mmCIF file of C-alpha atoms in Angstrom:
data_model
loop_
_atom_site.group_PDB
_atom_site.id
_atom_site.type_symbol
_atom_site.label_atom_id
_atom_site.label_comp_id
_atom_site.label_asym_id
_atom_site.label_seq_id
_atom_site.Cartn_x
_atom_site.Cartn_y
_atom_site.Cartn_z
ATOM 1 C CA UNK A 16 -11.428 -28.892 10.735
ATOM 2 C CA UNK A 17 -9.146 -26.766 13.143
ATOM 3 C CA UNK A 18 -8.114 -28.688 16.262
ATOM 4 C CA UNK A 19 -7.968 -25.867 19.750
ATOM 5 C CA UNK A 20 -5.458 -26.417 22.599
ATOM 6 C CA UNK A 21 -6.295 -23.699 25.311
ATOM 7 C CA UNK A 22 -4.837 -23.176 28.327
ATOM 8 C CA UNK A 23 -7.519 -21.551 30.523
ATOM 9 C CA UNK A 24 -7.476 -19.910 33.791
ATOM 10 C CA UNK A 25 -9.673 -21.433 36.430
ATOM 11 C CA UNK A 26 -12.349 -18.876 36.842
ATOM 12 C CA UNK A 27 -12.722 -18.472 32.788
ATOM 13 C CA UNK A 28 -12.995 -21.914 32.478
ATOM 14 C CA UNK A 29 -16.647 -21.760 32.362
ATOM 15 C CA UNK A 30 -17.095 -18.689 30.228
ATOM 16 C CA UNK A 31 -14.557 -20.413 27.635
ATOM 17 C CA UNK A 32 -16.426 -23.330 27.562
ATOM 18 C CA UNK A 33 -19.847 -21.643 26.822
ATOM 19 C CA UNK A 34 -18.156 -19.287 24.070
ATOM 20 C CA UNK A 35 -17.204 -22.769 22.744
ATOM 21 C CA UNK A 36 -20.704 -24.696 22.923
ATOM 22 C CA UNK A 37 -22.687 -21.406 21.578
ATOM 23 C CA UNK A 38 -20.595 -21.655 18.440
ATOM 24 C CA UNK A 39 -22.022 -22.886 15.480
ATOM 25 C CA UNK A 40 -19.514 -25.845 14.082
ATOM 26 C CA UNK A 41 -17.789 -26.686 17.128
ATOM 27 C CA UNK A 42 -16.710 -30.504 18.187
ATOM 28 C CA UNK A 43 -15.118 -32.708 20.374
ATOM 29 C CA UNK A 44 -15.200 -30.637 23.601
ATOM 30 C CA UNK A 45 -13.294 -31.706 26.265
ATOM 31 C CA UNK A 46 -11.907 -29.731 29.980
ATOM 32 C CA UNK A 47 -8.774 -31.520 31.747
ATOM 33 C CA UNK A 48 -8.978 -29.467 35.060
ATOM 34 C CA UNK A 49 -5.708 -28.291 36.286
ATOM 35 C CA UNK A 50 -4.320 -30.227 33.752
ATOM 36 C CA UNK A 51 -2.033 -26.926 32.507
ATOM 37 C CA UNK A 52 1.619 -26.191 34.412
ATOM 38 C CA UNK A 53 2.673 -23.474 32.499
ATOM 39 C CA UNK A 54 0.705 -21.545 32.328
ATOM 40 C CA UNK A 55 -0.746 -22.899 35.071
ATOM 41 C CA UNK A 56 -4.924 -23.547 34.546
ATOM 42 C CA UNK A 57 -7.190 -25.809 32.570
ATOM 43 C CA UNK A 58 -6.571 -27.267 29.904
ATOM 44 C CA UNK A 59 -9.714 -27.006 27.027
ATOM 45 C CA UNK A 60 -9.669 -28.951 23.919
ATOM 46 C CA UNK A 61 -12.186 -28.826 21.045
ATOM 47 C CA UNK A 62 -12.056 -28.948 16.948
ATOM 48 C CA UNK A 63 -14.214 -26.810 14.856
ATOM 49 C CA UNK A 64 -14.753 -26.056 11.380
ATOM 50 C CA UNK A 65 -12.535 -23.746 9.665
ATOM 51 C CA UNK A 66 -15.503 -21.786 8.662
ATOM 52 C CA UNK A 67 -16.000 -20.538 12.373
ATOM 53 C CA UNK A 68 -12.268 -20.483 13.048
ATOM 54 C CA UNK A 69 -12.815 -16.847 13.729
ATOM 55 C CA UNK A 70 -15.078 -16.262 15.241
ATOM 56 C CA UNK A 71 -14.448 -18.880 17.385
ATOM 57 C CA UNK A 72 -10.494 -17.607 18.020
ATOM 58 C CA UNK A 73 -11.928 -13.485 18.608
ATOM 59 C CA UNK A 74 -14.420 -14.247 21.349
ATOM 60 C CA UNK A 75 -11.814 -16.153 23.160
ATOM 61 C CA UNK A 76 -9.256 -13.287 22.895
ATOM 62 C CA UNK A 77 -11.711 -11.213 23.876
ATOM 63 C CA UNK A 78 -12.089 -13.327 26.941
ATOM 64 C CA UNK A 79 -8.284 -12.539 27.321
ATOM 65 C CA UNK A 80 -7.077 -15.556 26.914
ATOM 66 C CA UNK A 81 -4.379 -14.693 24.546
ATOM 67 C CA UNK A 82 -2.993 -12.512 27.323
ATOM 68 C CA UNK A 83 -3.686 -14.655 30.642
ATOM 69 C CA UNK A 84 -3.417 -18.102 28.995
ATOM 70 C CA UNK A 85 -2.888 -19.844 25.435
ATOM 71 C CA UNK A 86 -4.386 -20.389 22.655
ATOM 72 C CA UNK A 87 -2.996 -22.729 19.790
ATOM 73 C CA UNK A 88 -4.524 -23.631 16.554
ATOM 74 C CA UNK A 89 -4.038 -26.805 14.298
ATOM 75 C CA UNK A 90 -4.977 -28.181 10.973
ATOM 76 C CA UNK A 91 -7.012 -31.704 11.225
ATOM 77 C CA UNK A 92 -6.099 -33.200 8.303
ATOM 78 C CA UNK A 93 -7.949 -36.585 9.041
ATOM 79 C CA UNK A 94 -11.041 -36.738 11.497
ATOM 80 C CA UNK A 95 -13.445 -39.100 11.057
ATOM 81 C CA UNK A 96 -16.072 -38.318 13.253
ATOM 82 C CA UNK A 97 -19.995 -38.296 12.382
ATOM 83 C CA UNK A 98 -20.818 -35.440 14.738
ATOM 84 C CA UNK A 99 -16.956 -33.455 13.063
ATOM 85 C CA UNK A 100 -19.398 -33.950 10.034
ATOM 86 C CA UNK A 101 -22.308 -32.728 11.483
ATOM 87 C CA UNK A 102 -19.979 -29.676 12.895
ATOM 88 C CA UNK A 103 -18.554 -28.944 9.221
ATOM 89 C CA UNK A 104 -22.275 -29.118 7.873
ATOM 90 C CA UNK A 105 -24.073 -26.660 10.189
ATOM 91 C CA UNK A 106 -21.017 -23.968 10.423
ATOM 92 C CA UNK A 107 -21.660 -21.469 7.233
ATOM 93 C CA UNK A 108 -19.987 -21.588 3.828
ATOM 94 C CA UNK A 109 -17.412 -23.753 2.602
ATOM 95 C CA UNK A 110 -14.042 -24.500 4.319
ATOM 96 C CA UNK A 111 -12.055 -23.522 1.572
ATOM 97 C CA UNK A 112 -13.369 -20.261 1.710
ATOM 98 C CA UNK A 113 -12.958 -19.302 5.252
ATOM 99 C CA UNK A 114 -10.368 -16.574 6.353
ATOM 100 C CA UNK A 115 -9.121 -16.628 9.567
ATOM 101 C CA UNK A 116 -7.633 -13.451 10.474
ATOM 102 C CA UNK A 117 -5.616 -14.121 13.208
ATOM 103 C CA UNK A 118 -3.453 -16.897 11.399
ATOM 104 C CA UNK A 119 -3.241 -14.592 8.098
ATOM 105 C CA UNK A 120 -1.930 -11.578 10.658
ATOM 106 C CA UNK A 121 0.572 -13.634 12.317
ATOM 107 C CA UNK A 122 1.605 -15.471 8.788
ATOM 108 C CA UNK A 123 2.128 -12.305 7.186
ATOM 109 C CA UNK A 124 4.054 -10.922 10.250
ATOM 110 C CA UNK A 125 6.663 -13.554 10.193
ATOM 111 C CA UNK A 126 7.507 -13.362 6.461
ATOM 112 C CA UNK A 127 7.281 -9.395 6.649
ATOM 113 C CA UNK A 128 10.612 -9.429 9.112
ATOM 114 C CA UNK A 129 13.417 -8.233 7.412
ATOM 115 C CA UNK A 130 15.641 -11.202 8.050
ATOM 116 C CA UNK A 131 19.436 -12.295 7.420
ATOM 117 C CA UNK A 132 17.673 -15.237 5.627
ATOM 118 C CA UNK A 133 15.324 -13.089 3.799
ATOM 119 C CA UNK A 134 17.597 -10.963 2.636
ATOM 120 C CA UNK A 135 19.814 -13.564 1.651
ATOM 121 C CA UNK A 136 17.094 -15.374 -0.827
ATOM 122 C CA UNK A 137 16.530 -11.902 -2.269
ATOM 123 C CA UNK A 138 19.240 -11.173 -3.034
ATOM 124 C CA UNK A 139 20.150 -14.450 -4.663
ATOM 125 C CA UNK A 140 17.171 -14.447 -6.706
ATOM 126 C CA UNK A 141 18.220 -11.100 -8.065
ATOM 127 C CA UNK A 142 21.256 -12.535 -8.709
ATOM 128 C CA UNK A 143 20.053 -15.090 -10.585
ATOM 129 C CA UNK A 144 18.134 -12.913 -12.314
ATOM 130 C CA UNK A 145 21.019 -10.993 -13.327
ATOM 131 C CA UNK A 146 22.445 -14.209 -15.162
ATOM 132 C CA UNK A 147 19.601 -14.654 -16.582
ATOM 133 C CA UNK A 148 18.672 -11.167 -17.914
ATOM 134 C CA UNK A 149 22.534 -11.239 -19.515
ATOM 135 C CA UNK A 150 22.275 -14.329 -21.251
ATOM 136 C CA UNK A 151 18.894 -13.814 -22.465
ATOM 137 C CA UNK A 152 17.817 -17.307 -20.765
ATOM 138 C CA UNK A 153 13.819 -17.334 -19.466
ATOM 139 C CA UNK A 154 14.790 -20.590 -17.405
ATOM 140 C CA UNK A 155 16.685 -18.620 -15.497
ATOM 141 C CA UNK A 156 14.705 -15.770 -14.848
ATOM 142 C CA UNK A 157 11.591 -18.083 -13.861
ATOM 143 C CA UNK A 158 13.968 -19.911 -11.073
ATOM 144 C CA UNK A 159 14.875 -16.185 -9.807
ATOM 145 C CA UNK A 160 10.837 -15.315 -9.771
ATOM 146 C CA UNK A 161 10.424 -18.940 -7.419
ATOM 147 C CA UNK A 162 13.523 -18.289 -5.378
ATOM 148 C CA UNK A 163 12.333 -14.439 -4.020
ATOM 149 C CA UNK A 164 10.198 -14.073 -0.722
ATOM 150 C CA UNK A 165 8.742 -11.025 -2.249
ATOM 151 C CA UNK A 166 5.141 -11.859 -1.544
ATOM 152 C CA UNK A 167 5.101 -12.026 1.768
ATOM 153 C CA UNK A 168 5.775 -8.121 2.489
ATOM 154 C CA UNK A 169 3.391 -7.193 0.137
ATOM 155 C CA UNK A 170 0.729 -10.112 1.491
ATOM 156 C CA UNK A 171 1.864 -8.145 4.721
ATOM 157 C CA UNK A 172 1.236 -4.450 3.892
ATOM 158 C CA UNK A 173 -2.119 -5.441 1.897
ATOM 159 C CA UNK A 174 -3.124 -7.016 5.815
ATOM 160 C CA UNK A 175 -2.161 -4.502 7.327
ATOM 161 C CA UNK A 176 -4.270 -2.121 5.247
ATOM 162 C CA UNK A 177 -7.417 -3.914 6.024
ATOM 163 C CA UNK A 178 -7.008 -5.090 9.715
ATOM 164 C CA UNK A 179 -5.650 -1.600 10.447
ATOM 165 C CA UNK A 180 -2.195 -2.680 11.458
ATOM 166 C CA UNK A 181 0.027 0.402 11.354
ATOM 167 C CA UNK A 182 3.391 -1.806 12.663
ATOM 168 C CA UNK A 183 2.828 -4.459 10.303
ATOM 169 C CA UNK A 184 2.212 -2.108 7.258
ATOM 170 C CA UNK A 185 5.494 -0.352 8.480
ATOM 171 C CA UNK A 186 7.639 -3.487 9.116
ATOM 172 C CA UNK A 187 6.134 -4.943 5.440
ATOM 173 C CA UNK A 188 7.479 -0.977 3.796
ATOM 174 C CA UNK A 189 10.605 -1.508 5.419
ATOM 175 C CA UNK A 190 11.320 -4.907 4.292
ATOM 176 C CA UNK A 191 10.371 -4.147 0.772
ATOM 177 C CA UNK A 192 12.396 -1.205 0.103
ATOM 178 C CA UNK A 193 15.661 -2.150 2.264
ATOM 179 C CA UNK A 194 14.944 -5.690 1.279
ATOM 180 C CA UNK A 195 15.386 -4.528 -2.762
ATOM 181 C CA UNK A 196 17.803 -1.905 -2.286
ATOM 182 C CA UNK A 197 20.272 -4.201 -0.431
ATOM 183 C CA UNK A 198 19.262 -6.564 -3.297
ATOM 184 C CA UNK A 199 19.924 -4.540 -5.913
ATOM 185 C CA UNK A 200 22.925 -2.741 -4.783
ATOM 186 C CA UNK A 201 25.021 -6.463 -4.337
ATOM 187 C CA UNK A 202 23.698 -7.080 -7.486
ATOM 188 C CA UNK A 203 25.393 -4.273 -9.179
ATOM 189 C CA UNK A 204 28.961 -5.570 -7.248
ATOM 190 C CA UNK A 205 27.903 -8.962 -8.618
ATOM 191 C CA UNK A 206 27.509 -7.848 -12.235
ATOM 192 C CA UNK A 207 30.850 -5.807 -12.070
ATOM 193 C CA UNK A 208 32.657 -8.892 -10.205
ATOM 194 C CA UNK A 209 31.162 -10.520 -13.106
ATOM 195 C CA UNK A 210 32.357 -8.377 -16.140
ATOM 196 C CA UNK A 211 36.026 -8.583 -14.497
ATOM 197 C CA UNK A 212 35.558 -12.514 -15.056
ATOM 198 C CA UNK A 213 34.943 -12.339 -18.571
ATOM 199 C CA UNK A 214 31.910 -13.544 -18.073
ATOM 200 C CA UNK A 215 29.559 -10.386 -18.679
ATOM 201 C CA UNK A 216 29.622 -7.892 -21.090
ATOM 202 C CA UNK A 217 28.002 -4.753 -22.189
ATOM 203 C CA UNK A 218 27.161 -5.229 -25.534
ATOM 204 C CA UNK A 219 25.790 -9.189 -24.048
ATOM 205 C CA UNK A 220 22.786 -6.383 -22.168
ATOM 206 C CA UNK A 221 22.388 -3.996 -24.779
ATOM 207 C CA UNK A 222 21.860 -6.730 -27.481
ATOM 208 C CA UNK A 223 18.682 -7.805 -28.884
ATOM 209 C CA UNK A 224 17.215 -9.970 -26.200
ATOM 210 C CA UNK A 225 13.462 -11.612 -27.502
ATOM 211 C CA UNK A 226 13.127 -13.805 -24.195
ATOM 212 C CA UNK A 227 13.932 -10.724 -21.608
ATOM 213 C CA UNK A 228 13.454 -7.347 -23.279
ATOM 214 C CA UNK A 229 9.822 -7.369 -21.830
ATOM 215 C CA UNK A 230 11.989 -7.087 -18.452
ATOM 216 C CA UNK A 231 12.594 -3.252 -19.120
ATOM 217 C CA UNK A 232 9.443 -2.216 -21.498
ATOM 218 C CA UNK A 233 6.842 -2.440 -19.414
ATOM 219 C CA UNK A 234 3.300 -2.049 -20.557
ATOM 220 C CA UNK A 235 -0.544 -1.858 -19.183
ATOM 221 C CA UNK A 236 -0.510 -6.014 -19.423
ATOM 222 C CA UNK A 237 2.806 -6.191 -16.647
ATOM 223 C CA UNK A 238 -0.037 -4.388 -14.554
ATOM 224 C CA UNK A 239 -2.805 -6.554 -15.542
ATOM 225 C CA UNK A 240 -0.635 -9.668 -14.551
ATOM 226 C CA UNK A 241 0.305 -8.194 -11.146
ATOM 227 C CA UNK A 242 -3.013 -7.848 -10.243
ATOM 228 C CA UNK A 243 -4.320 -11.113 -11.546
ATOM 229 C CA UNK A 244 -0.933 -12.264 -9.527
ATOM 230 C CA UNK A 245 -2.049 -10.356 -6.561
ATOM 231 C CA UNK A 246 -5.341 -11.671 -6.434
ATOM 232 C CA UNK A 247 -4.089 -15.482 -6.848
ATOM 233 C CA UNK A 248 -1.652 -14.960 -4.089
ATOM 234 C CA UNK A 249 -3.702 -13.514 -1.660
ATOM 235 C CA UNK A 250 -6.723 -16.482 -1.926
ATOM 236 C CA UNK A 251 -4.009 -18.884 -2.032
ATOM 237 C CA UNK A 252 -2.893 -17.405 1.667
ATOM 238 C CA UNK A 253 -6.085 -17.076 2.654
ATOM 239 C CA UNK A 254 -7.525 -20.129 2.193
ATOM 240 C CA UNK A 255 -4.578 -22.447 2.927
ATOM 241 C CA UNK A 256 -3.806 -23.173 -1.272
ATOM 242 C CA UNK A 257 -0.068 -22.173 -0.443
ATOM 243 C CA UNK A 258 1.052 -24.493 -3.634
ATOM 244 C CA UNK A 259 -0.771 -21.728 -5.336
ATOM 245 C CA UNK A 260 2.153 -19.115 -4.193
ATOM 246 C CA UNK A 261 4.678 -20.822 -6.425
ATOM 247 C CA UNK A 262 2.399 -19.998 -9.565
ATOM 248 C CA UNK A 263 1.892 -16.570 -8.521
ATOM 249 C CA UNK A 264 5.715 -16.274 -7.703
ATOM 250 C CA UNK A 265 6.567 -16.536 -11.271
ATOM 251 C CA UNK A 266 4.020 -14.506 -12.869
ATOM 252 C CA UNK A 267 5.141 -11.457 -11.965
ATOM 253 C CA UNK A 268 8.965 -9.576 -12.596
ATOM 254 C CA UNK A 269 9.678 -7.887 -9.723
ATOM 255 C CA UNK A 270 13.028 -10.104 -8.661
ATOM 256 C CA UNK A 271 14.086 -10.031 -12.727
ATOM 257 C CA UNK A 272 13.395 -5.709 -12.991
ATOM 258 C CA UNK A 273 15.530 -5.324 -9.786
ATOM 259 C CA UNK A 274 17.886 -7.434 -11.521
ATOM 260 C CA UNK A 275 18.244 -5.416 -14.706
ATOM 261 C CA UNK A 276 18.082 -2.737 -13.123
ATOM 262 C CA UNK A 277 20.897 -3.249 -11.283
ATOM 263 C CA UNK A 278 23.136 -4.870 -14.222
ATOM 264 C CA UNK A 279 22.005 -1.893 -16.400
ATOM 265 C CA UNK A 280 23.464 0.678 -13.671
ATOM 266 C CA UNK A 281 26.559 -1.441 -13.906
ATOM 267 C CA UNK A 282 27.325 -0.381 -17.376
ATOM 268 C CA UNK A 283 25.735 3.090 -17.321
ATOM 269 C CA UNK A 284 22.701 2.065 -19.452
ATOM 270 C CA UNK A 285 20.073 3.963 -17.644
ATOM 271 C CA UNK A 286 17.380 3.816 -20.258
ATOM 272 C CA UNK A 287 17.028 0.054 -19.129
ATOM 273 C CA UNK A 288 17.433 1.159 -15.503
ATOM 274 C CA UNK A 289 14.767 3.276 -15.572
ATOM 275 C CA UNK A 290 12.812 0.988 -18.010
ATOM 276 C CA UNK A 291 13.071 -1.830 -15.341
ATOM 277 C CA UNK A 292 12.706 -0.027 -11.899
ATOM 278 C CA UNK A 293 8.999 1.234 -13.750
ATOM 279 C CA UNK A 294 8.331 -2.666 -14.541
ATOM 280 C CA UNK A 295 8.815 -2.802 -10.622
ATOM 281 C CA UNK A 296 7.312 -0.362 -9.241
ATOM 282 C CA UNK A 297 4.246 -1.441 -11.196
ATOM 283 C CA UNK A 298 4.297 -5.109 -9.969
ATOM 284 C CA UNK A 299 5.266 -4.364 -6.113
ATOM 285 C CA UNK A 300 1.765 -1.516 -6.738
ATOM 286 C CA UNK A 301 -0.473 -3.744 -8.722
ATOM 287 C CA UNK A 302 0.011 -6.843 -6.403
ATOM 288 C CA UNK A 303 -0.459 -4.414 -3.158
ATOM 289 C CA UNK A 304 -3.619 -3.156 -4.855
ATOM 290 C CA UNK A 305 -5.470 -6.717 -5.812
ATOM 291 C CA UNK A 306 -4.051 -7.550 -2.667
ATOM 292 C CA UNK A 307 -5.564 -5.595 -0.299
ATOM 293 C CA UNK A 308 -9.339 -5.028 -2.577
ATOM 294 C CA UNK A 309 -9.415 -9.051 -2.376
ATOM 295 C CA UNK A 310 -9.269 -8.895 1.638
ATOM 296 C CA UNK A 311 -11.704 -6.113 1.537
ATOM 297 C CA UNK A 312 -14.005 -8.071 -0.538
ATOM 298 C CA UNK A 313 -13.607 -11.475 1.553
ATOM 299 C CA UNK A 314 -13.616 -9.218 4.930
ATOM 300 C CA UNK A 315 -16.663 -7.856 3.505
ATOM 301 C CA UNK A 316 -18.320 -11.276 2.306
ATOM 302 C CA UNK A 317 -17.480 -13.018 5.864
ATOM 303 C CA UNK A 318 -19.494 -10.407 7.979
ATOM 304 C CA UNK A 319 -22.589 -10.616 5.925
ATOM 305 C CA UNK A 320 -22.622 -14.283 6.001
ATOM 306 C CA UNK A 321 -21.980 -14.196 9.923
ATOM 307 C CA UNK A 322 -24.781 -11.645 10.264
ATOM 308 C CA UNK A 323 -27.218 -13.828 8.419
ATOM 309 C CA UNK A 324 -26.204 -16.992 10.842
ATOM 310 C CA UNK A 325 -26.468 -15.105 14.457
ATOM 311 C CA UNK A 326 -30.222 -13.702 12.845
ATOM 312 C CA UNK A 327 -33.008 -15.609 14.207
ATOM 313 C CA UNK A 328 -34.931 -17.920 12.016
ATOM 314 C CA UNK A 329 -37.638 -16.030 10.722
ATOM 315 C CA UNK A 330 -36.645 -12.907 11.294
#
């Protein structure tokens, strides 16, 4: 269930609360009259079932409340109600499921900024990947692949394709290829810093490396796993299984191919580099691609089955 706290002007009060009672899955209505100070107006409450979470939230922004008032959403993650049940049981599909657009836009829009902080955890994780490419350790590169916030510019452009969001597909470009460039480029000062040290060497990249070499020879199965990946990631966003993100983190080698990338241009090796910034560009394309087919297809799936629940018995 999704718990609704609206703040309401007075004369939409009424309209509100009829959008609210004519949707199918909806609980627990209740109007505090002038309750709201800022905002000032009423103050609605209600829960309803994720599965008309939607529809629900678009018919009240297209009452305008979004503009002229507030609307904030809420997992329930206890309710026990009989008539919540009832609610759950006559909305359509299952809860797990359910997309709701709005909350996927505005998810995707935060973690599509290009941040300090996300530009910091990028570039760490390519760091990390760096020491793990050199010594040829897969623990490593697997904490580097958990560490980067990757996914959530290409969750962002893969939205943006589907909802028609021109800023966000921009913002989620931007923060991809700055993001990896900045990355990659304090990477290469890293791995330099590094072979001053004593602690990397050229031969320790160009030697025979059975754990990592897959890093730089890409083939049609690092495709296959980015779209599997992007697939996995973008049900796991849309249907609130965000424990499933750390799987799909570490399936793919984006963060590690930056990384050799960047430690191959270090010592002139640019049959790796090359090698590497292919593995990536296939990743970042086959994750964007799965990505924004599987939003398609759910998009797609969710208007038919709202379709068949506004038709008329019988009809």
């Amino acid at each position: 269930m999704l718990h609704l706290r609206l703040i309401v002007p007075p004369d939409r009060t009424e309209r509100v609360v009829h959008t609210i009672e004519k949707t199918v899955g909806t609980t627990h209505l209740v109007v505090l009259t002038g309750a709201a100070r800022n905002p000032s107006g009423d103050l609605v409450l209600c829960d309803v079932a994720r599965e008309a979470g939607d529809e629900l939230i678009g018919g009240l922004r297209e009452l305008g409340l979004d503009r002229e008032g507030a609307i904030s959403v809420e997992s329930v993650d206890l309710s026990l109600s009989t008539r919540a049940d009832e609610a759950e049981r006559q909305a359509p599909g299952e809860p797990a499921d359910a997309v709701l657009w709005e909350q996927l836009t505005d998810a995707t829009h935060e973690e599509s900024t290009l941040s300090v902080t996300y530009l910091a955890f990028l570039t760490l994780a390519t760091m990390i990947a760096a020491c793990g490419v050199v010594l040829d350790n897969a623990i490593l590169i697997v904490g580097a692949m958990a560490v980067g916030p990757e996914f959530g510019p290409l969750a962002g452009f893969s939205t943006a394709v589907v909802q028609r969001l021109p800023r966000l597909a921009l913002r989620s470009l931007v923060a991809l290829v700055v993001g990896f460039a900045v990355a990659m480029a304090v990477t290469v000062l890293f791995s330099l810093f590094m072979t001053g040290a004593g602690l990397f060497e050229s031969s320790m990249l160009r030697a025979d490396r059975p754990n990592t070499a897959f890093i730089y020879d890409p083939d049609l199965f690092s495709f296959v796993v980015a779209v599997l990946a992007g697939v996995a990631g973008t049900l796991s966003l849309t249907s609130a299984k965000s424990g499933a993100l750390v799987g799909v983190a570490i399936s793919v080698t984006t963060v590690p191919a930056g990384a050799n990338a960047a430690v191959a241009l270090s010592y002139e090796a640019y049959g790796q580099a090359w090698g590497s910034s292919l593995q990536l560009l296939l990743n970042l394309l086959g994750i964007i691609l799965a990505g924004t087919l599987t939003l398609f297809v759910q998009k797609w799936l969710w208007s038919r089955q709202r379709r068949a629940m506004r038709r008329p018995a019988g009809a």
